[in-house]
Amino acid sequence: MANSAALSERRPRAVLWRAVAALAPLILASCASKPSTYLVASVEDQKMALVDDERLIAIYPISTSKFGLGNEFNSFQTPLGKLQVAKKYGGGAVAGAVFKDRRPTGEVLPIDAPGRDPIVTRILWLRGLEEWNKNSYPRYIYIHGTPEERNLGKPYSWGCIRMRSSDIIGLYDRVPVGTVVEIVKGPLRPEIKPYLEAIEKTRQAEREKAEATPEGEPEAASPSAAIES
C-alpha cells in the first residue's frame, strides 16, 4: 500500500514536469526581447529603413543587385530574408576611402568618380540567419558605400546593398554587430507601417500645437520632419 501511494504521488508530479518542459520554449520565446535596432531593406522600393528603440530613424536610398534575387555562389544576386551584421570595417575612414579585401587602399574617390566602382567608406558584412540565405557570409554580401551615388534608387549592385557614403557613415555608428537586417522583395511601407503611423500622430500633435501657439511665439523644430515617409 505504501508503494502504491508513493507511485500515485509521483505520477502527478511527472505529468506536471512534462507540461512545464513542453511550455518552457514558448515561455522563453514570449519573454525574448525584440531587437532594439534593426534594418529593413525593400528590393521593390530600393530603400532601407533604420528602426531604433521602436522608432523609425531614417529611410535611405539603396541599390540591390542588377542580377536579381538569390543566394547561389557566383550568381551576384541579393539574398532575401533575415540576416545580421557579422563584422564591421572602416570606422574612422574618410568618405570615399577605397577598400579592397576590406582593407583601405589609401585612395579616396569623389562622388560619381568616372569609370570607378569600388567599395568605399564603410563595410557591414552580413551573415544569413535562414536556410536559404546561409551562403551570404561566404558570398561576401555587404552593406557598403558606393561612389556611384547617381545609380542609387535602382538595382545596380553585384549582390550587395549599396548606400551613399554620408548615409553609411551615420548608419555604421548606430548599428552594432548582431543587428538584424531583413531584406524583403515587396514594398517597404507595410514593413514599417506602425512606425509611420506613430510619426503621423506626432506630426498631427505638432500641427495642433502650432495652431494653438499665439502668433509671434517661436516654435521648436520638429524632430519628425527629417523622416522621409
JSON list of C-alpha atoms in Angstrom, two decimals:
[
{"chain": "A", "resi": 1, "resn": "MET", "atom": "CA", "xyz": [0.00, 0.00, 0.00]},
{"chain": "A", "resi": 2, "resn": "ALA", "atom": "CA", "xyz": [2.87, 2.39, 0.82]},
{"chain": "A", "resi": 3, "resn": "ASN", "atom": "CA", "xyz": [4.49, 1.76, -2.58]},
{"chain": "A", "resi": 4, "resn": "SER", "atom": "CA", "xyz": [1.17, 2.29, -4.32]},
{"chain": "A", "resi": 5, "resn": "ALA", "atom": "CA", "xyz": [0.64, 5.60, -2.51]},
{"chain": "A", "resi": 6, "resn": "ALA", "atom": "CA", "xyz": [4.17, 6.77, -3.41]},
{"chain": "A", "resi": 7, "resn": "LEU", "atom": "CA", "xyz": [3.60, 5.97, -7.09]},
{"chain": "A", "resi": 8, "resn": "SER", "atom": "CA", "xyz": [0.31, 7.85, -7.03]},
{"chain": "A", "resi": 9, "resn": "GLU", "atom": "CA", "xyz": [2.13, 10.95, -5.72]},
{"chain": "A", "resi": 10, "resn": "ARG", "atom": "CA", "xyz": [4.91, 10.68, -8.29]},
{"chain": "A", "resi": 11, "resn": "ARG", "atom": "CA", "xyz": [2.62, 10.44, -11.33]},
{"chain": "A", "resi": 12, "resn": "PRO", "atom": "CA", "xyz": [1.03, 13.92, -10.99]},
{"chain": "A", "resi": 13, "resn": "ARG", "atom": "CA", "xyz": [4.48, 15.40, -10.42]},
{"chain": "A", "resi": 14, "resn": "ALA", "atom": "CA", "xyz": [5.85, 13.69, -13.52]},
{"chain": "A", "resi": 15, "resn": "VAL", "atom": "CA", "xyz": [2.92, 14.96, -15.57]},
{"chain": "A", "resi": 16, "resn": "LEU", "atom": "CA", "xyz": [3.47, 18.47, -14.21]},
{"chain": "A", "resi": 17, "resn": "TRP", "atom": "CA", "xyz": [7.19, 18.45, -15.07]},
{"chain": "A", "resi": 18, "resn": "ARG", "atom": "CA", "xyz": [6.48, 17.21, -18.58]},
{"chain": "A", "resi": 19, "resn": "ALA", "atom": "CA", "xyz": [3.97, 20.03, -19.04]},
{"chain": "A", "resi": 20, "resn": "VAL", "atom": "CA", "xyz": [6.48, 22.61, -17.79]},
{"chain": "A", "resi": 21, "resn": "ALA", "atom": "CA", "xyz": [9.17, 21.22, -20.10]},
{"chain": "A", "resi": 22, "resn": "ALA", "atom": "CA", "xyz": [6.79, 21.43, -23.06]},
{"chain": "A", "resi": 23, "resn": "LEU", "atom": "CA", "xyz": [5.82, 25.03, -22.28]},
{"chain": "A", "resi": 24, "resn": "ALA", "atom": "CA", "xyz": [9.33, 26.27, -21.50]},
{"chain": "A", "resi": 25, "resn": "PRO", "atom": "CA", "xyz": [10.29, 27.15, -25.11]},
{"chain": "A", "resi": 26, "resn": "LEU", "atom": "CA", "xyz": [7.05, 29.10, -25.55]},
{"chain": "A", "resi": 27, "resn": "ILE", "atom": "CA", "xyz": [7.58, 30.97, -22.31]},
{"chain": "A", "resi": 28, "resn": "LEU", "atom": "CA", "xyz": [11.17, 31.83, -23.21]},
{"chain": "A", "resi": 29, "resn": "ALA", "atom": "CA", "xyz": [10.16, 32.93, -26.70]},
{"chain": "A", "resi": 30, "resn": "SER", "atom": "CA", "xyz": [7.50, 35.26, -25.33]},
{"chain": "A", "resi": 31, "resn": "CYS", "atom": "CA", "xyz": [9.97, 36.76, -22.89]},
{"chain": "A", "resi": 32, "resn": "ALA", "atom": "CA", "xyz": [12.69, 37.27, -25.50]},
{"chain": "A", "resi": 33, "resn": "SER", "atom": "CA", "xyz": [13.19, 40.95, -26.19]},
{"chain": "A", "resi": 34, "resn": "LYS", "atom": "CA", "xyz": [12.75, 42.31, -29.69]},
{"chain": "A", "resi": 35, "resn": "PRO", "atom": "CA", "xyz": [15.98, 43.75, -31.15]},
{"chain": "A", "resi": 36, "resn": "SER", "atom": "CA", "xyz": [16.13, 47.45, -30.33]},
{"chain": "A", "resi": 37, "resn": "THR", "atom": "CA", "xyz": [17.94, 48.24, -33.59]},
{"chain": "A", "resi": 38, "resn": "TYR", "atom": "CA", "xyz": [17.25, 46.63, -36.95]},
{"chain": "A", "resi": 39, "resn": "LEU", "atom": "CA", "xyz": [17.15, 47.35, -40.67]},
{"chain": "A", "resi": 40, "resn": "VAL", "atom": "CA", "xyz": [14.53, 46.54, -43.31]},
{"chain": "A", "resi": 41, "resn": "ALA", "atom": "CA", "xyz": [15.52, 46.78, -46.99]},
{"chain": "A", "resi": 42, "resn": "SER", "atom": "CA", "xyz": [12.94, 46.76, -49.80]},
{"chain": "A", "resi": 43, "resn": "VAL", "atom": "CA", "xyz": [14.02, 45.48, -53.21]},
{"chain": "A", "resi": 44, "resn": "GLU", "atom": "CA", "xyz": [10.87, 46.86, -54.85]},
{"chain": "A", "resi": 45, "resn": "ASP", "atom": "CA", "xyz": [11.35, 50.37, -53.46]},
{"chain": "A", "resi": 46, "resn": "GLN", "atom": "CA", "xyz": [15.17, 50.32, -53.38]},
{"chain": "A", "resi": 47, "resn": "LYS", "atom": "CA", "xyz": [15.02, 51.84, -49.90]},
{"chain": "A", "resi": 48, "resn": "MET", "atom": "CA", "xyz": [16.14, 50.73, -46.46]},
{"chain": "A", "resi": 49, "resn": "ALA", "atom": "CA", "xyz": [14.68, 51.76, -43.10]},
{"chain": "A", "resi": 50, "resn": "LEU", "atom": "CA", "xyz": [16.52, 52.04, -39.80]},
{"chain": "A", "resi": 51, "resn": "VAL", "atom": "CA", "xyz": [14.43, 51.35, -36.70]},
{"chain": "A", "resi": 52, "resn": "ASP", "atom": "CA", "xyz": [15.93, 52.03, -33.28]},
{"chain": "A", "resi": 53, "resn": "ASP", "atom": "CA", "xyz": [14.18, 51.67, -29.93]},
{"chain": "A", "resi": 54, "resn": "GLU", "atom": "CA", "xyz": [10.79, 51.24, -31.64]},
{"chain": "A", "resi": 55, "resn": "ARG", "atom": "CA", "xyz": [11.25, 54.49, -33.59]},
{"chain": "A", "resi": 56, "resn": "LEU", "atom": "CA", "xyz": [11.77, 54.98, -37.31]},
{"chain": "A", "resi": 57, "resn": "ILE", "atom": "CA", "xyz": [15.06, 56.86, -37.54]},
{"chain": "A", "resi": 58, "resn": "ALA", "atom": "CA", "xyz": [15.71, 57.14, -41.26]},
{"chain": "A", "resi": 59, "resn": "ILE", "atom": "CA", "xyz": [14.89, 55.81, -44.72]},
{"chain": "A", "resi": 60, "resn": "TYR", "atom": "CA", "xyz": [17.85, 55.56, -47.11]},
{"chain": "A", "resi": 61, "resn": "PRO", "atom": "CA", "xyz": [18.03, 55.13, -50.89]},
{"chain": "A", "resi": 62, "resn": "ILE", "atom": "CA", "xyz": [19.92, 51.94, -51.72]},
{"chain": "A", "resi": 63, "resn": "SER", "atom": "CA", "xyz": [20.87, 49.74, -54.64]},
{"chain": "A", "resi": 64, "resn": "THR", "atom": "CA", "xyz": [20.49, 45.96, -54.68]},
{"chain": "A", "resi": 65, "resn": "SER", "atom": "CA", "xyz": [21.69, 43.55, -57.37]},
{"chain": "A", "resi": 66, "resn": "LYS", "atom": "CA", "xyz": [21.14, 44.19, -61.06]},
{"chain": "A", "resi": 67, "resn": "PHE", "atom": "CA", "xyz": [21.15, 40.38, -61.45]},
{"chain": "A", "resi": 68, "resn": "GLY", "atom": "CA", "xyz": [18.03, 39.86, -59.32]},
{"chain": "A", "resi": 69, "resn": "LEU", "atom": "CA", "xyz": [17.44, 37.86, -56.15]},
{"chain": "A", "resi": 70, "resn": "GLY", "atom": "CA", "xyz": [19.06, 34.66, -54.95]},
{"chain": "A", "resi": 71, "resn": "ASN", "atom": "CA", "xyz": [21.85, 33.17, -52.91]},
{"chain": "A", "resi": 72, "resn": "GLU", "atom": "CA", "xyz": [23.80, 30.86, -55.20]},
{"chain": "A", "resi": 73, "resn": "PHE", "atom": "CA", "xyz": [27.56, 31.26, -55.38]},
{"chain": "A", "resi": 74, "resn": "ASN", "atom": "CA", "xyz": [28.74, 33.32, -58.36]},
{"chain": "A", "resi": 75, "resn": "SER", "atom": "CA", "xyz": [25.19, 34.49, -59.07]},
{"chain": "A", "resi": 76, "resn": "PHE", "atom": "CA", "xyz": [25.91, 38.10, -57.97]},
{"chain": "A", "resi": 77, "resn": "GLN", "atom": "CA", "xyz": [22.33, 38.23, -56.67]},
{"chain": "A", "resi": 78, "resn": "THR", "atom": "CA", "xyz": [20.98, 39.83, -53.49]},
{"chain": "A", "resi": 79, "resn": "PRO", "atom": "CA", "xyz": [19.63, 37.37, -50.89]},
{"chain": "A", "resi": 80, "resn": "LEU", "atom": "CA", "xyz": [16.21, 37.73, -49.28]},
{"chain": "A", "resi": 81, "resn": "GLY", "atom": "CA", "xyz": [15.26, 37.07, -45.67]},
{"chain": "A", "resi": 82, "resn": "LYS", "atom": "CA", "xyz": [16.78, 37.75, -42.30]},
{"chain": "A", "resi": 83, "resn": "LEU", "atom": "CA", "xyz": [20.50, 38.36, -41.95]},
{"chain": "A", "resi": 84, "resn": "GLN", "atom": "CA", "xyz": [22.66, 40.04, -39.34]},
{"chain": "A", "resi": 85, "resn": "VAL", "atom": "CA", "xyz": [25.69, 42.27, -39.22]},
{"chain": "A", "resi": 86, "resn": "ALA", "atom": "CA", "xyz": [28.59, 39.87, -38.61]},
{"chain": "A", "resi": 87, "resn": "LYS", "atom": "CA", "xyz": [31.55, 42.26, -38.89]},
{"chain": "A", "resi": 88, "resn": "LYS", "atom": "CA", "xyz": [32.19, 45.95, -39.44]},
{"chain": "A", "resi": 89, "resn": "TYR", "atom": "CA", "xyz": [35.06, 47.62, -41.28]},
{"chain": "A", "resi": 90, "resn": "GLY", "atom": "CA", "xyz": [36.11, 51.19, -41.95]},
{"chain": "A", "resi": 91, "resn": "GLY", "atom": "CA", "xyz": [35.40, 53.03, -38.71]},
{"chain": "A", "resi": 92, "resn": "GLY", "atom": "CA", "xyz": [37.06, 56.44, -38.88]},
{"chain": "A", "resi": 93, "resn": "ALA", "atom": "CA", "xyz": [37.81, 56.30, -42.63]},
{"chain": "A", "resi": 94, "resn": "VAL", "atom": "CA", "xyz": [37.02, 59.41, -44.65]},
{"chain": "A", "resi": 95, "resn": "ALA", "atom": "CA", "xyz": [34.09, 59.45, -47.07]},
{"chain": "A", "resi": 96, "resn": "GLY", "atom": "CA", "xyz": [35.13, 57.89, -50.37]},
{"chain": "A", "resi": 97, "resn": "ALA", "atom": "CA", "xyz": [38.02, 55.86, -48.92]},
{"chain": "A", "resi": 98, "resn": "VAL", "atom": "CA", "xyz": [38.53, 52.84, -51.20]},
{"chain": "A", "resi": 99, "resn": "PHE", "atom": "CA", "xyz": [38.59, 49.31, -49.73]},
{"chain": "A", "resi": 100, "resn": "LYS", "atom": "CA", "xyz": [39.96, 46.12, -51.27]},
{"chain": "A", "resi": 101, "resn": "ASP", "atom": "CA", "xyz": [39.57, 42.86, -49.35]},
{"chain": "A", "resi": 102, "resn": "ARG", "atom": "CA", "xyz": [38.13, 45.00, -46.53]},
{"chain": "A", "resi": 103, "resn": "ARG", "atom": "CA", "xyz": [41.37, 46.95, -46.19]},
{"chain": "A", "resi": 104, "resn": "PRO", "atom": "CA", "xyz": [41.79, 50.64, -47.08]},
{"chain": "A", "resi": 105, "resn": "THR", "atom": "CA", "xyz": [44.00, 51.16, -50.13]},
{"chain": "A", "resi": 106, "resn": "GLY", "atom": "CA", "xyz": [44.80, 54.78, -49.32]},
{"chain": "A", "resi": 107, "resn": "GLU", "atom": "CA", "xyz": [42.87, 56.04, -52.33]},
{"chain": "A", "resi": 108, "resn": "VAL", "atom": "CA", "xyz": [39.91, 58.39, -51.84]},
{"chain": "A", "resi": 109, "resn": "LEU", "atom": "CA", "xyz": [37.31, 58.88, -54.57]},
{"chain": "A", "resi": 110, "resn": "PRO", "atom": "CA", "xyz": [34.85, 61.73, -55.05]},
{"chain": "A", "resi": 111, "resn": "ILE", "atom": "CA", "xyz": [31.14, 61.05, -55.55]},
{"chain": "A", "resi": 112, "resn": "ASP", "atom": "CA", "xyz": [30.37, 59.66, -59.03]},
{"chain": "A", "resi": 113, "resn": "ALA", "atom": "CA", "xyz": [34.04, 59.35, -59.96]},
{"chain": "A", "resi": 114, "resn": "PRO", "atom": "CA", "xyz": [34.00, 58.47, -63.69]},
{"chain": "A", "resi": 115, "resn": "GLY", "atom": "CA", "xyz": [34.78, 54.87, -64.56]},
{"chain": "A", "resi": 116, "resn": "ARG", "atom": "CA", "xyz": [35.26, 53.74, -60.95]},
{"chain": "A", "resi": 117, "resn": "ASP", "atom": "CA", "xyz": [33.05, 51.39, -58.93]},
{"chain": "A", "resi": 118, "resn": "PRO", "atom": "CA", "xyz": [34.91, 50.06, -55.86]},
{"chain": "A", "resi": 119, "resn": "ILE", "atom": "CA", "xyz": [33.67, 49.56, -52.30]},
{"chain": "A", "resi": 120, "resn": "VAL", "atom": "CA", "xyz": [34.14, 52.76, -50.32]},
{"chain": "A", "resi": 121, "resn": "THR", "atom": "CA", "xyz": [33.78, 54.39, -46.89]},
{"chain": "A", "resi": 122, "resn": "ARG", "atom": "CA", "xyz": [32.32, 51.61, -44.66]},
{"chain": "A", "resi": 123, "resn": "ILE", "atom": "CA", "xyz": [31.51, 47.88, -44.80]},
{"chain": "A", "resi": 124, "resn": "LEU", "atom": "CA", "xyz": [28.89, 45.91, -42.86]},
{"chain": "A", "resi": 125, "resn": "TRP", "atom": "CA", "xyz": [29.49, 42.21, -43.63]},
{"chain": "A", "resi": 126, "resn": "LEU", "atom": "CA", "xyz": [26.25, 40.20, -43.42]},
{"chain": "A", "resi": 127, "resn": "ARG", "atom": "CA", "xyz": [25.64, 36.64, -42.24]},
{"chain": "A", "resi": 128, "resn": "GLY", "atom": "CA", "xyz": [22.45, 34.78, -43.25]},
{"chain": "A", "resi": 129, "resn": "LEU", "atom": "CA", "xyz": [20.19, 33.58, -40.45]},
{"chain": "A", "resi": 130, "resn": "GLU", "atom": "CA", "xyz": [17.95, 31.33, -42.55]},
{"chain": "A", "resi": 131, "resn": "GLU", "atom": "CA", "xyz": [18.49, 28.16, -44.54]},
{"chain": "A", "resi": 132, "resn": "TRP", "atom": "CA", "xyz": [18.00, 29.81, -47.94]},
{"chain": "A", "resi": 133, "resn": "ASN", "atom": "CA", "xyz": [20.44, 32.69, -47.27]},
{"chain": "A", "resi": 134, "resn": "LYS", "atom": "CA", "xyz": [23.12, 30.82, -45.31]},
{"chain": "A", "resi": 135, "resn": "ASN", "atom": "CA", "xyz": [25.59, 31.40, -48.17]},
{"chain": "A", "resi": 136, "resn": "SER", "atom": "CA", "xyz": [25.52, 35.17, -47.67]},
{"chain": "A", "resi": 137, "resn": "TYR", "atom": "CA", "xyz": [28.61, 35.37, -45.47]},
{"chain": "A", "resi": 138, "resn": "PRO", "atom": "CA", "xyz": [30.93, 33.27, -47.67]},
{"chain": "A", "resi": 139, "resn": "ARG", "atom": "CA", "xyz": [29.50, 35.13, -50.69]},
{"chain": "A", "resi": 140, "resn": "TYR", "atom": "CA", "xyz": [30.74, 38.41, -49.15]},
{"chain": "A", "resi": 141, "resn": "ILE", "atom": "CA", "xyz": [27.36, 40.11, -49.07]},
{"chain": "A", "resi": 142, "resn": "TYR", "atom": "CA", "xyz": [27.89, 43.58, -47.59]},
{"chain": "A", "resi": 143, "resn": "ILE", "atom": "CA", "xyz": [26.14, 46.83, -46.94]},
{"chain": "A", "resi": 144, "resn": "HIS", "atom": "CA", "xyz": [28.73, 49.30, -48.18]},
{"chain": "A", "resi": 145, "resn": "GLY", "atom": "CA", "xyz": [29.33, 52.75, -49.57]},
{"chain": "A", "resi": 146, "resn": "THR", "atom": "CA", "xyz": [29.48, 53.37, -53.30]},
{"chain": "A", "resi": 147, "resn": "PRO", "atom": "CA", "xyz": [30.97, 56.23, -55.31]},
{"chain": "A", "resi": 148, "resn": "GLU", "atom": "CA", "xyz": [28.22, 55.69, -57.94]},
{"chain": "A", "resi": 149, "resn": "GLU", "atom": "CA", "xyz": [25.59, 57.56, -55.97]},
{"chain": "A", "resi": 150, "resn": "ARG", "atom": "CA", "xyz": [23.80, 58.56, -59.18]},
{"chain": "A", "resi": 151, "resn": "ASN", "atom": "CA", "xyz": [22.66, 54.94, -59.53]},
{"chain": "A", "resi": 152, "resn": "LEU", "atom": "CA", "xyz": [21.11, 54.59, -56.07]},
{"chain": "A", "resi": 153, "resn": "GLY", "atom": "CA", "xyz": [17.38, 54.00, -56.13]},
{"chain": "A", "resi": 154, "resn": "LYS", "atom": "CA", "xyz": [17.61, 51.27, -58.78]},
{"chain": "A", "resi": 155, "resn": "PRO", "atom": "CA", "xyz": [19.08, 47.74, -58.86]},
{"chain": "A", "resi": 156, "resn": "TYR", "atom": "CA", "xyz": [22.70, 48.26, -59.84]},
{"chain": "A", "resi": 157, "resn": "SER", "atom": "CA", "xyz": [24.97, 46.30, -57.50]},
{"chain": "A", "resi": 158, "resn": "TRP", "atom": "CA", "xyz": [26.75, 42.96, -57.81]},
{"chain": "A", "resi": 159, "resn": "GLY", "atom": "CA", "xyz": [24.81, 41.42, -54.92]},
{"chain": "A", "resi": 160, "resn": "CYS", "atom": "CA", "xyz": [25.49, 43.78, -52.02]},
{"chain": "A", "resi": 161, "resn": "ILE", "atom": "CA", "xyz": [23.40, 46.66, -50.70]},
{"chain": "A", "resi": 162, "resn": "ARG", "atom": "CA", "xyz": [24.94, 49.96, -51.72]},
{"chain": "A", "resi": 163, "resn": "MET", "atom": "CA", "xyz": [24.49, 53.28, -49.91]},
{"chain": "A", "resi": 164, "resn": "ARG", "atom": "CA", "xyz": [25.64, 56.88, -50.08]},
{"chain": "A", "resi": 165, "resn": "SER", "atom": "CA", "xyz": [28.86, 57.47, -48.19]},
{"chain": "A", "resi": 166, "resn": "SER", "atom": "CA", "xyz": [27.24, 60.09, -45.96]},
{"chain": "A", "resi": 167, "resn": "ASP", "atom": "CA", "xyz": [24.42, 57.68, -45.11]},
{"chain": "A", "resi": 168, "resn": "ILE", "atom": "CA", "xyz": [26.55, 54.65, -44.29]},
{"chain": "A", "resi": 169, "resn": "ILE", "atom": "CA", "xyz": [28.87, 56.71, -42.08]},
{"chain": "A", "resi": 170, "resn": "GLY", "atom": "CA", "xyz": [25.91, 57.57, -39.86]},
{"chain": "A", "resi": 171, "resn": "LEU", "atom": "CA", "xyz": [24.45, 54.07, -40.08]},
{"chain": "A", "resi": 172, "resn": "TYR", "atom": "CA", "xyz": [27.77, 52.44, -39.20]},
{"chain": "A", "resi": 173, "resn": "ASP", "atom": "CA", "xyz": [27.86, 54.29, -35.88]},
{"chain": "A", "resi": 174, "resn": "ARG", "atom": "CA", "xyz": [24.29, 53.29, -34.99]},
{"chain": "A", "resi": 175, "resn": "VAL", "atom": "CA", "xyz": [24.25, 49.56, -35.75]},
{"chain": "A", "resi": 176, "resn": "PRO", "atom": "CA", "xyz": [26.31, 47.15, -33.62]},
{"chain": "A", "resi": 177, "resn": "VAL", "atom": "CA", "xyz": [27.48, 43.72, -34.66]},
{"chain": "A", "resi": 178, "resn": "GLY", "atom": "CA", "xyz": [24.49, 41.38, -34.40]},
{"chain": "A", "resi": 179, "resn": "THR", "atom": "CA", "xyz": [21.98, 43.90, -35.78]},
{"chain": "A", "resi": 180, "resn": "VAL", "atom": "CA", "xyz": [19.25, 42.12, -37.77]},
{"chain": "A", "resi": 181, "resn": "VAL", "atom": "CA", "xyz": [18.85, 43.11, -41.42]},
{"chain": "A", "resi": 182, "resn": "GLU", "atom": "CA", "xyz": [15.71, 41.91, -43.21]},
{"chain": "A", "resi": 183, "resn": "ILE", "atom": "CA", "xyz": [15.65, 42.08, -47.00]},
{"chain": "A", "resi": 184, "resn": "VAL", "atom": "CA", "xyz": [12.14, 41.90, -48.46]},
{"chain": "A", "resi": 185, "resn": "LYS", "atom": "CA", "xyz": [11.02, 41.64, -52.06]},
{"chain": "A", "resi": 186, "resn": "GLY", "atom": "CA", "xyz": [7.92, 43.81, -51.68]},
{"chain": "A", "resi": 187, "resn": "PRO", "atom": "CA", "xyz": [7.40, 47.45, -50.71]},
{"chain": "A", "resi": 188, "resn": "LEU", "atom": "CA", "xyz": [8.82, 48.97, -47.56]},
{"chain": "A", "resi": 189, "resn": "ARG", "atom": "CA", "xyz": [5.67, 50.67, -46.24]},
{"chain": "A", "resi": 190, "resn": "PRO", "atom": "CA", "xyz": [3.90, 47.53, -44.88]},
{"chain": "A", "resi": 191, "resn": "GLU", "atom": "CA", "xyz": [7.07, 46.56, -43.02]},
{"chain": "A", "resi": 192, "resn": "ILE", "atom": "CA", "xyz": [7.30, 49.88, -41.19]},
{"chain": "A", "resi": 193, "resn": "LYS", "atom": "CA", "xyz": [3.60, 50.83, -41.03]},
{"chain": "A", "resi": 194, "resn": "PRO", "atom": "CA", "xyz": [3.39, 51.04, -37.20]},
{"chain": "A", "resi": 195, "resn": "TYR", "atom": "CA", "xyz": [6.32, 53.47, -37.14]},
{"chain": "A", "resi": 196, "resn": "LEU", "atom": "CA", "xyz": [4.88, 55.62, -39.92]},
{"chain": "A", "resi": 197, "resn": "GLU", "atom": "CA", "xyz": [1.59, 55.79, -38.00]},
{"chain": "A", "resi": 198, "resn": "ALA", "atom": "CA", "xyz": [3.48, 56.88, -34.87]},
{"chain": "A", "resi": 199, "resn": "ILE", "atom": "CA", "xyz": [5.21, 59.62, -36.87]},
{"chain": "A", "resi": 200, "resn": "GLU", "atom": "CA", "xyz": [1.90, 60.79, -38.30]},
{"chain": "A", "resi": 201, "resn": "LYS", "atom": "CA", "xyz": [0.45, 61.01, -34.78]},
{"chain": "A", "resi": 202, "resn": "THR", "atom": "CA", "xyz": [3.47, 63.08, -33.74]},
{"chain": "A", "resi": 203, "resn": "ARG", "atom": "CA", "xyz": [3.04, 65.37, -36.73]},
{"chain": "A", "resi": 204, "resn": "GLN", "atom": "CA", "xyz": [-0.67, 65.75, -36.02]},
{"chain": "A", "resi": 205, "resn": "ALA", "atom": "CA", "xyz": [0.12, 66.72, -32.43]},
{"chain": "A", "resi": 206, "resn": "GLU", "atom": "CA", "xyz": [2.69, 69.24, -33.70]},
{"chain": "A", "resi": 207, "resn": "ARG", "atom": "CA", "xyz": [0.14, 70.74, -36.11]},
{"chain": "A", "resi": 208, "resn": "GLU", "atom": "CA", "xyz": [-2.41, 71.07, -33.34]},
{"chain": "A", "resi": 209, "resn": "LYS", "atom": "CA", "xyz": [0.21, 72.64, -31.09]},
{"chain": "A", "resi": 210, "resn": "ALA", "atom": "CA", "xyz": [1.19, 75.07, -33.85]},
{"chain": "A", "resi": 211, "resn": "GLU", "atom": "CA", "xyz": [-2.44, 76.07, -34.35]},
{"chain": "A", "resi": 212, "resn": "ALA", "atom": "CA", "xyz": [-2.76, 76.74, -30.63]},
{"chain": "A", "resi": 213, "resn": "THR", "atom": "CA", "xyz": [0.51, 78.73, -30.47]},
{"chain": "A", "resi": 214, "resn": "PRO", "atom": "CA", "xyz": [-0.06, 82.50, -30.32]},
{"chain": "A", "resi": 215, "resn": "GLU", "atom": "CA", "xyz": [1.28, 84.44, -33.31]},
{"chain": "A", "resi": 216, "resn": "GLY", "atom": "CA", "xyz": [4.82, 85.70, -32.84]},
{"chain": "A", "resi": 217, "resn": "GLU", "atom": "CA", "xyz": [5.79, 82.99, -30.37]},
{"chain": "A", "resi": 218, "resn": "PRO", "atom": "CA", "xyz": [8.70, 80.86, -31.73]},
{"chain": "A", "resi": 219, "resn": "GLU", "atom": "CA", "xyz": [8.17, 77.12, -32.21]},
{"chain": "A", "resi": 220, "resn": "ALA", "atom": "CA", "xyz": [10.66, 74.32, -31.59]},
{"chain": "A", "resi": 221, "resn": "ALA", "atom": "CA", "xyz": [11.98, 72.42, -34.63]},
{"chain": "A", "resi": 222, "resn": "SER", "atom": "CA", "xyz": [10.04, 69.27, -35.45]},
{"chain": "A", "resi": 223, "resn": "PRO", "atom": "CA", "xyz": [12.07, 66.06, -34.91]},
{"chain": "A", "resi": 224, "resn": "SER", "atom": "CA", "xyz": [9.76, 64.17, -37.26]},
{"chain": "A", "resi": 225, "resn": "ALA", "atom": "CA", "xyz": [10.39, 66.49, -40.18]},
{"chain": "A", "resi": 226, "resn": "ALA", "atom": "CA", "xyz": [13.63, 64.68, -41.06]},
{"chain": "A", "resi": 227, "resn": "ILE", "atom": "CA", "xyz": [11.92, 61.34, -41.65]},
{"chain": "A", "resi": 228, "resn": "GLU", "atom": "CA", "xyz": [11.06, 60.58, -45.25]},
{"chain": "A", "resi": 229, "resn": "SER", "atom": "CA", "xyz": [7.74, 58.75, -45.37]}
]
